[in-house]
Amino acid sequence: MSQQLPGRDVVLNAAETGAVEAAAATTHRGPHTDVAVDLTQFEALIAADQRIEPRDVMPEAYRRSLVRQIAQHAHSEIIGMQPEGAWISRAPSLRRKAILMAKVQDEAGHGLYLYSAAETLGVSRDDLLDQLHEGRQRYSSIFNYPTLTWADMGAIGWLVDGAAIMNQVPLCRCSYGPYARAVIRVCKEESFHQRQGFEILWTLARGTDAQRAMAQDAVDRWWWPALMMFGPPDDESTHSAQSMAWGIKRFSNDELRQRFVDITVPQAQRIGLTLPDADLALDEESGHWRFGEIDWSEFERVLRGDGPCNATRVAHRRAAHEDGAWVREAAAAYAAKQRVQEPAA
Ligand code: BYC
């Protein structure tokens, strides 16, 4: 038995049709209304691994979970401009400066794609930014660490963007269309970021003793926080099971963390730097690199707002927002003027 979904190019097989019928027996409350809505099509699209689009009916919990994750992702991109932005004026050459400026601008662009994706879920960008500024929404723990030397630009590109790519490539297949499409473009740019970080460390590792020591010190400081980017261990991850059932996340936090370690260890060997983990060892049988215990108390501290730079990052972001008020006002005034001047249709 097969079934064609209305308005879709999807034909369901017998098992999927069964899932649709089971779902049809239940009704849920819709996202923008108190009226009970039929989630048959939503359940069928998820079962068939198809995309949910803004026009589709979706469970309120699915919409909220996406707003939470996409907003956190967008906030991470724009807060993430700060640690690297601080080094634009101190980059060691014109070439390095131009590359770093382009990278930081890319992060702003990623924020824009992601806020736009969140807006398709019925939230406003202003409201999301207010929530960031008031500490009601999170951004990635990684951006609460300081960038002390030029080598930190290398470690961020190689490790932080490397971890971000590992986490985000599966999000290109996320069940929510606008988020998946935004992340495709983000990932293309992140690949360039990862490569430029690798190249900075590669160069420093082949420089003077002092440059090599600076590169090693940066890797020592960024390795463990980069592993924390993937989130808490699976048995403590509150959202993973539901997000995976909805096709938002495709792999668990621990699975992605392990993949990152497996890919990164050989790269460290190639650069010639040591990863700061005495327990790192190849398990010949599984082919995986086993690593030491992550200090989850540090992660929790950073999430609570007690990381080395939490207060500075948020204060700087608030000040940038306030300083930019005149730009938003001017843009709104110009748009209003254009509307008045438009000839009646
Ligand atoms: N930092 O149930 P869990 C970039 C929170 S930007 C802070 O596993 P989930 C770049 C989590 O929110 C890259 N909080 O959550 C930019 C939840 O708390 P709430 C940013 C974290 O959502 C500039 C609680 O812990 N990437 O690459 O299933 C320059 C329980 O966690 C973190 C993204 O945002 C963390 N690391 O999984 C350079 C990717 N981890 O919300 C580079 C999109 C967990 O209940 N996001 N929490 O209060 C995701 O893939 C997922 O949201 C996560 C967490 C894997 C991060």
Short mmCIF file of C-alpha atoms and ligand atoms in Angstrom, two decimals:
data_model
loop_
_atom_site.label_atom_id
_atom_site.label_comp_id
_atom_site.label_asym_id
_atom_site.label_seq_id
_atom_site.Cartn_x
_atom_site.Cartn_y
_atom_site.Cartn_z
CA MET A 1 0.00 0.00 0.00
CA SER A 2 1.34 3.47 -0.81
CA GLN A 3 0.02 6.97 -0.24
CA GLN A 4 0.70 10.33 -1.92
CA LEU A 5 0.90 13.27 0.45
CA PRO A 6 -1.26 16.23 -0.63
CA GLY A 7 0.76 18.89 -2.48
CA ARG A 8 4.01 16.88 -2.14
CA ASP A 9 6.14 14.87 -4.41
CA VAL A 10 6.41 12.14 -1.77
CA VAL A 11 4.99 8.68 -2.06
CA LEU A 12 4.99 6.78 1.22
CA ASN A 13 5.69 3.09 1.49
CA ALA A 14 3.52 0.77 3.59
CA ALA A 15 5.48 1.29 6.83
CA GLU A 16 5.40 5.04 6.46
CA THR A 17 1.71 4.98 5.64
CA GLY A 18 1.24 3.08 8.91
CA ALA A 19 3.07 5.87 10.75
CA VAL A 20 0.82 8.44 9.07
CA GLU A 21 -2.32 6.59 10.11
CA ALA A 22 -1.08 6.23 13.69
CA ALA A 23 -0.28 9.93 13.79
CA ALA A 24 -3.67 10.80 12.33
CA ALA A 25 -5.30 9.27 15.38
CA THR A 26 -3.77 12.04 17.53
CA THR A 27 -4.32 15.77 17.38
CA HIS A 28 -2.06 18.39 18.90
CA ARG A 29 -2.14 22.11 19.42
CA GLY A 30 -0.75 24.15 16.56
CA PRO A 31 2.05 26.70 16.74
CA HIS A 32 0.15 29.94 16.23
CA THR A 33 -3.30 29.01 17.41
CA ASP A 34 -5.18 27.47 20.29
CA VAL A 35 -7.20 25.36 17.88
CA ALA A 36 -6.27 21.67 17.88
CA VAL A 37 -4.49 20.87 14.62
CA ASP A 38 -3.96 17.68 12.71
CA LEU A 39 -0.29 16.71 12.62
CA THR A 40 -0.73 13.92 10.10
CA GLN A 41 1.28 15.64 7.42
CA PHE A 42 4.04 16.68 9.84
CA GLU A 43 4.46 13.14 11.13
CA ALA A 44 4.43 11.79 7.58
CA LEU A 45 7.07 14.22 6.39
CA ILE A 46 9.32 13.36 9.35
CA ALA A 47 8.78 9.63 8.80
CA ALA A 48 9.65 10.04 5.10
CA ASP A 49 12.72 12.15 5.99
CA GLN A 50 11.34 15.11 4.05
CA ARG A 51 11.69 18.80 4.90
CA ILE A 52 9.28 20.79 7.04
CA GLU A 53 8.74 24.28 5.59
CA PRO A 54 7.42 27.43 7.33
CA ARG A 55 3.97 26.97 5.74
CA ASP A 56 3.58 23.51 7.28
CA VAL A 57 1.72 22.76 10.46
CA MET A 58 4.18 21.71 13.16
CA PRO A 59 4.02 20.85 16.86
CA GLU A 60 4.63 23.82 19.13
CA ALA A 61 7.45 21.94 20.89
CA TYR A 62 9.22 21.38 17.53
CA ARG A 63 8.96 25.09 16.70
CA ARG A 64 10.25 26.11 20.13
CA SER A 65 13.14 23.69 20.05
CA LEU A 66 14.20 25.03 16.65
CA VAL A 67 13.95 28.64 17.81
CA ARG A 68 16.10 27.72 20.82
CA GLN A 69 18.78 25.98 18.77
CA ILE A 70 18.83 28.36 15.78
CA ALA A 71 18.92 31.44 18.05
CA GLN A 72 21.75 29.93 20.09
CA HIS A 73 23.58 29.17 16.87
CA ALA A 74 23.04 32.72 15.49
CA HIS A 75 24.14 34.30 18.78
CA SER A 76 27.29 32.14 18.75
CA GLU A 77 28.19 33.44 15.30
CA ILE A 78 27.97 37.10 16.25
CA ILE A 79 29.51 36.74 19.72
CA GLY A 80 32.19 34.64 18.02
CA MET A 81 33.27 37.74 16.09
CA GLN A 82 34.71 39.25 19.28
CA PRO A 83 37.64 36.98 20.17
CA GLU A 84 38.96 37.15 16.60
CA GLY A 85 37.95 40.76 15.92
CA ALA A 86 40.32 41.71 18.72
CA TRP A 87 43.25 40.52 16.58
CA ILE A 88 42.46 42.24 13.26
CA SER A 89 44.59 45.28 14.10
CA ARG A 90 47.40 43.06 15.44
CA ALA A 91 47.60 40.50 12.62
CA PRO A 92 51.28 40.07 11.66
CA SER A 93 50.97 41.03 7.96
CA LEU A 94 48.60 42.69 5.49
CA ARG A 95 47.74 39.26 4.06
CA ARG A 96 46.88 37.86 7.51
CA LYS A 97 44.84 40.99 8.30
CA ALA A 98 42.80 40.71 5.08
CA ILE A 99 42.10 37.02 5.67
CA LEU A 100 41.07 37.56 9.29
CA MET A 101 38.81 40.47 8.38
CA ALA A 102 37.09 38.33 5.75
CA LYS A 103 36.60 35.54 8.29
CA VAL A 104 35.10 37.83 10.94
CA GLN A 105 32.76 39.32 8.31
CA ASP A 106 31.73 35.79 7.33
CA GLU A 107 30.68 35.16 10.95
CA ALA A 108 28.42 38.25 10.82
CA GLY A 109 26.91 36.87 7.62
CA HIS A 110 26.29 33.50 9.28
CA GLY A 111 24.44 35.31 12.05
CA LEU A 112 22.25 37.01 9.43
CA TYR A 113 21.37 33.76 7.62
CA LEU A 114 20.52 32.12 10.93
CA TYR A 115 18.44 34.98 12.37
CA SER A 116 16.53 34.98 9.07
CA ALA A 117 15.93 31.23 9.40
CA ALA A 118 14.66 31.76 12.97
CA GLU A 119 12.31 34.52 11.78
CA THR A 120 10.49 32.02 9.55
CA LEU A 121 9.32 30.41 12.82
CA GLY A 122 7.39 33.52 13.86
CA VAL A 123 9.94 35.22 16.12
CA SER A 124 11.53 38.62 15.55
CA ARG A 125 15.25 39.31 15.38
CA ASP A 126 14.83 42.17 17.87
CA ASP A 127 13.28 39.83 20.38
CA LEU A 128 16.05 37.24 19.96
CA LEU A 129 18.73 39.90 20.43
CA ASP A 130 16.95 41.17 23.56
CA GLN A 131 17.01 37.62 24.93
CA LEU A 132 20.75 37.36 24.23
CA HIS A 133 21.46 40.72 25.87
CA GLU A 134 19.40 39.82 28.94
CA GLY A 135 21.07 36.42 29.31
CA ARG A 136 17.85 34.51 28.55
CA GLN A 137 19.32 32.69 25.55
CA ARG A 138 22.67 30.97 25.31
CA TYR A 139 25.60 31.17 22.91
CA SER A 140 28.39 28.63 22.54
CA SER A 141 30.56 28.12 25.63
CA ILE A 142 33.71 28.37 23.47
CA PHE A 143 33.48 32.12 23.03
CA ASN A 144 33.92 32.76 26.75
CA TYR A 145 37.66 32.10 26.53
CA PRO A 146 40.22 34.86 25.84
CA THR A 147 42.44 35.14 22.75
CA LEU A 148 45.84 35.83 24.28
CA THR A 149 48.23 35.53 21.31
CA TRP A 150 48.23 35.51 17.51
CA ALA A 151 48.46 31.70 17.61
CA ASP A 152 44.94 31.70 19.09
CA MET A 153 43.70 32.72 15.60
CA GLY A 154 45.19 29.50 14.33
CA ALA A 155 43.78 27.38 17.15
CA ILE A 156 40.30 28.88 16.75
CA GLY A 157 40.25 28.30 13.00
CA TRP A 158 41.63 24.78 13.21
CA LEU A 159 39.88 23.50 16.35
CA VAL A 160 36.80 25.70 16.88
CA ASP A 161 35.78 25.96 13.23
CA GLY A 162 36.80 22.31 12.82
CA ALA A 163 34.43 21.30 15.63
CA ALA A 164 31.74 23.58 14.22
CA ILE A 165 31.97 21.90 10.81
CA MET A 166 31.72 18.44 12.39
CA ASN A 167 28.61 19.56 14.26
CA GLN A 168 27.03 21.47 11.39
CA VAL A 169 27.51 19.27 8.33
CA PRO A 170 24.75 16.91 9.61
CA LEU A 171 22.56 19.99 10.22
CA CYS A 172 22.53 20.50 6.43
CA ARG A 173 20.08 17.55 6.52
CA CYS A 174 18.05 19.01 9.37
CA SER A 175 14.30 18.44 8.96
CA TYR A 176 13.53 22.19 9.03
CA GLY A 177 14.17 23.54 5.51
CA PRO A 178 15.23 27.16 6.19
CA TYR A 179 17.74 26.07 8.88
CA ALA A 180 19.19 23.29 6.71
CA ARG A 181 19.62 25.65 3.74
CA ALA A 182 21.27 28.35 5.88
CA VAL A 183 23.73 25.84 7.32
CA ILE A 184 24.81 24.59 3.86
CA ARG A 185 26.24 28.02 3.12
CA VAL A 186 27.69 28.38 6.63
CA CYS A 187 29.56 25.07 6.23
CA LYS A 188 31.13 26.07 2.91
CA GLU A 189 32.59 29.16 4.56
CA GLU A 190 33.63 27.30 7.73
CA SER A 191 35.76 24.95 5.62
CA PHE A 192 37.84 27.92 4.50
CA HIS A 193 38.05 29.11 8.12
CA GLN A 194 39.29 25.73 9.32
CA ARG A 195 41.90 25.61 6.61
CA GLN A 196 43.23 29.11 7.35
CA GLY A 197 43.59 28.19 11.05
CA PHE A 198 45.47 25.03 10.17
CA GLU A 199 47.78 27.06 7.93
CA ILE A 200 48.52 29.64 10.66
CA LEU A 201 49.56 26.86 13.08
CA TRP A 202 51.46 25.00 10.37
CA THR A 203 53.49 28.16 9.70
CA LEU A 204 54.11 28.94 13.39
CA ALA A 205 55.11 25.33 14.09
CA ARG A 206 57.82 25.72 11.44
CA GLY A 207 58.97 29.13 12.70
CA THR A 208 61.27 30.15 15.55
CA ASP A 209 61.28 28.34 18.91
CA ALA A 210 59.17 31.17 20.35
CA GLN A 211 56.58 30.87 17.54
CA ARG A 212 56.43 27.11 17.98
CA ALA A 213 55.94 27.50 21.74
CA MET A 214 53.18 30.05 21.11
CA ALA A 215 51.40 27.62 18.76
CA GLN A 216 51.66 24.79 21.31
CA ASP A 217 50.37 27.02 24.11
CA ALA A 218 47.32 28.01 22.03
CA VAL A 219 46.51 24.37 21.27
CA ASP A 220 46.92 23.49 24.97
CA ARG A 221 44.35 26.15 25.92
CA TRP A 222 41.76 25.53 23.14
CA TRP A 223 41.69 21.71 22.90
CA TRP A 224 39.46 20.92 25.88
CA PRO A 225 37.02 23.83 25.38
CA ALA A 226 36.70 22.71 21.71
CA LEU A 227 35.64 19.23 22.87
CA MET A 228 33.02 20.86 25.15
CA MET A 229 31.44 22.62 22.15
CA PHE A 230 29.61 19.39 21.26
CA GLY A 231 27.54 19.68 24.43
CA PRO A 232 27.13 17.49 27.51
CA PRO A 233 27.62 13.71 27.37
CA ASP A 234 24.69 11.87 25.78
CA ASP A 235 23.28 10.64 29.07
CA GLU A 236 23.04 14.24 30.28
CA SER A 237 21.81 15.82 27.06
CA THR A 238 18.25 16.98 27.69
CA HIS A 239 17.27 17.67 24.07
CA SER A 240 19.15 15.06 22.00
CA ALA A 241 16.60 12.21 21.99
CA GLN A 242 13.69 14.39 20.91
CA SER A 243 15.79 16.42 18.46
CA MET A 244 17.00 13.22 16.83
CA ALA A 245 13.47 11.79 16.63
CA TRP A 246 12.43 14.99 14.83
CA GLY A 247 15.41 14.88 12.47
CA ILE A 248 16.84 18.17 13.79
CA LYS A 249 20.00 16.49 15.08
CA ARG A 250 21.31 13.50 13.15
CA PHE A 251 24.06 12.36 15.53
CA SER A 252 24.45 12.53 19.28
CA ASN A 253 26.86 14.89 21.06
CA ASP A 254 29.25 12.04 21.95
CA GLU A 255 29.22 10.59 18.42
CA LEU A 256 30.21 13.94 16.90
CA ARG A 257 32.83 14.57 19.60
CA GLN A 258 34.42 11.17 18.86
CA ARG A 259 34.45 11.86 15.10
CA PHE A 260 36.12 15.20 15.74
CA VAL A 261 38.85 13.60 17.86
CA ASP A 262 39.40 10.87 15.24
CA ILE A 263 39.87 13.42 12.47
CA THR A 264 41.89 15.94 14.47
CA VAL A 265 44.55 13.72 16.08
CA PRO A 266 46.24 12.84 12.75
CA GLN A 267 46.10 16.53 11.75
CA ALA A 268 47.91 17.49 14.98
CA GLN A 269 50.56 14.88 14.22
CA ARG A 270 50.94 16.34 10.72
CA ILE A 271 51.35 19.90 12.05
CA GLY A 272 53.77 18.60 14.67
CA LEU A 273 51.96 19.84 17.78
CA THR A 274 50.90 17.80 20.81
CA LEU A 275 47.31 17.58 22.03
CA PRO A 276 47.21 18.13 25.82
CA ASP A 277 45.80 14.75 26.80
CA ALA A 278 48.04 12.04 28.30
CA ASP A 279 45.23 9.48 27.83
CA LEU A 280 44.94 9.94 24.08
CA ALA A 281 45.50 6.49 22.54
CA LEU A 282 44.44 4.68 19.39
CA ASP A 283 42.12 1.77 20.04
CA GLU A 284 43.32 -0.56 17.27
CA GLU A 285 40.19 -2.68 17.37
CA SER A 286 37.65 0.10 16.84
CA GLY A 287 39.98 2.49 15.04
CA HIS A 288 38.90 5.28 17.40
CA TRP A 289 41.16 7.56 19.40
CA ARG A 290 40.29 7.21 23.08
CA PHE A 291 40.60 10.44 25.05
CA GLY A 292 40.73 11.51 28.69
CA GLU A 293 37.98 12.74 30.99
CA ILE A 294 36.51 16.14 30.08
CA ASP A 295 36.22 18.56 33.00
CA TRP A 296 32.44 18.99 32.91
CA SER A 297 32.51 21.20 36.00
CA GLU A 298 34.36 23.80 33.89
CA PHE A 299 31.70 23.51 31.16
CA GLU A 300 28.92 24.00 33.73
CA ARG A 301 30.71 27.01 35.20
CA VAL A 302 30.98 28.63 31.77
CA LEU A 303 27.29 27.90 31.05
CA ARG A 304 26.35 29.50 34.39
CA GLY A 305 28.12 32.68 33.27
CA ASP A 306 31.35 32.21 35.23
CA GLY A 307 33.73 31.65 32.31
CA PRO A 308 36.78 33.90 31.88
CA CYS A 309 35.01 36.24 29.41
CA ASN A 310 31.22 35.82 29.81
CA ALA A 311 30.66 39.27 31.31
CA THR A 312 32.96 41.04 28.80
CA ARG A 313 31.37 39.34 25.78
CA VAL A 314 27.82 40.25 26.71
CA ALA A 315 28.73 43.79 27.79
CA HIS A 316 30.55 44.36 24.48
CA ARG A 317 27.61 42.98 22.51
CA ARG A 318 25.14 45.22 24.35
CA ALA A 319 27.33 48.27 23.75
CA ALA A 320 27.66 47.43 20.03
CA HIS A 321 23.86 47.11 19.80
CA GLU A 322 23.31 50.45 21.53
CA ASP A 323 25.98 52.15 19.40
CA GLY A 324 24.21 50.86 16.29
CA ALA A 325 20.78 52.22 17.25
CA TRP A 326 21.16 55.22 14.93
CA VAL A 327 21.77 52.90 11.96
CA ARG A 328 18.56 50.97 12.64
CA GLU A 329 16.63 54.23 13.12
CA ALA A 330 18.03 55.71 9.90
CA ALA A 331 17.19 52.54 7.95
CA ALA A 332 13.63 52.53 9.32
CA ALA A 333 13.19 56.25 8.53
CA TYR A 334 14.48 55.71 4.99
CA ALA A 335 12.14 52.73 4.46
CA ALA A 336 9.18 54.80 5.71
CA LYS A 337 10.12 57.64 3.33
CA GLN A 338 10.32 55.22 0.40
CA ARG A 339 6.86 53.88 1.22
CA VAL A 340 5.37 57.40 1.23
CA GLN A 341 7.04 58.27 -2.07
CA GLU A 342 5.94 55.08 -3.83
CA PRO A 343 3.28 55.89 -6.42
CA ALA A 344 -0.09 54.30 -5.62
CA ALA A 345 -0.45 51.03 -7.54
N1 BYC B 1 27.61 25.99 24.76
O1 BYC B 1 20.53 18.85 25.45
P1 BYC B 1 21.79 19.42 24.92
C1 BYC B 1 31.03 28.90 15.26
C2 BYC B 1 23.32 23.68 26.36
S1 BYC B 1 29.52 29.08 16.08
C3 BYC B 1 26.55 26.52 25.40
O2 BYC B 1 22.81 18.47 24.40
P2 BYC B 1 21.25 20.39 22.24
C4 BYC B 1 31.95 30.01 15.11
C5 BYC B 1 22.09 23.46 25.51
O3 BYC B 1 21.71 24.63 24.80
C6 BYC B 1 29.06 27.39 16.40
N2 BYC B 1 25.46 25.80 25.74
O4 BYC B 1 21.43 20.54 23.81
C7 BYC B 1 31.50 31.32 15.20
C8 BYC B 1 21.09 23.03 26.56
O5 BYC B 1 20.66 24.17 27.31
P3 BYC B 1 19.16 24.81 27.13
C9 BYC B 1 27.87 27.24 17.24
C10 BYC B 1 25.45 24.49 25.39
O6 BYC B 1 20.70 21.68 21.73
C11 BYC B 1 32.40 32.36 15.16
C12 BYC B 1 21.94 22.22 27.51
O7 BYC B 1 23.28 22.67 27.34
N3 BYC B 1 27.22 26.04 16.79
O8 BYC B 1 31.28 27.83 14.86
O9 BYC B 1 20.54 19.15 21.88
C13 BYC B 1 33.77 32.12 15.02
C14 BYC B 1 21.84 20.72 27.27
O10 BYC B 1 22.48 20.37 26.02
C15 BYC B 1 26.52 23.88 24.72
C16 BYC B 1 25.93 25.74 17.04
O11 BYC B 1 25.26 26.46 17.74
C17 BYC B 1 27.64 24.68 24.41
N4 BYC B 1 28.73 24.19 23.78
O12 BYC B 1 22.76 20.22 21.71
C18 BYC B 1 34.22 30.80 14.89
C19 BYC B 1 25.42 24.50 16.38
N5 BYC B 1 26.22 22.59 24.52
O13 BYC B 1 19.06 25.29 25.67
C20 BYC B 1 33.31 29.74 14.93
C21 BYC B 1 23.96 24.26 16.57
C22 BYC B 1 25.02 22.38 25.07
O14 BYC B 1 18.17 23.73 27.42
N6 BYC B 1 23.65 23.72 17.87
N7 BYC B 1 24.55 23.52 25.61
O15 BYC B 1 19.14 25.97 28.09
C23 BYC B 1 23.71 22.40 18.18
O16 BYC B 1 24.09 21.58 17.37
C24 BYC B 1 23.22 21.97 19.53
O17 BYC B 1 22.42 23.00 20.05
C25 BYC B 1 24.36 21.61 20.54
C26 BYC B 1 23.71 21.24 21.88
C27 BYC B 1 25.12 20.40 20.01
C28 BYC B 1 25.31 22.78 20.75
#
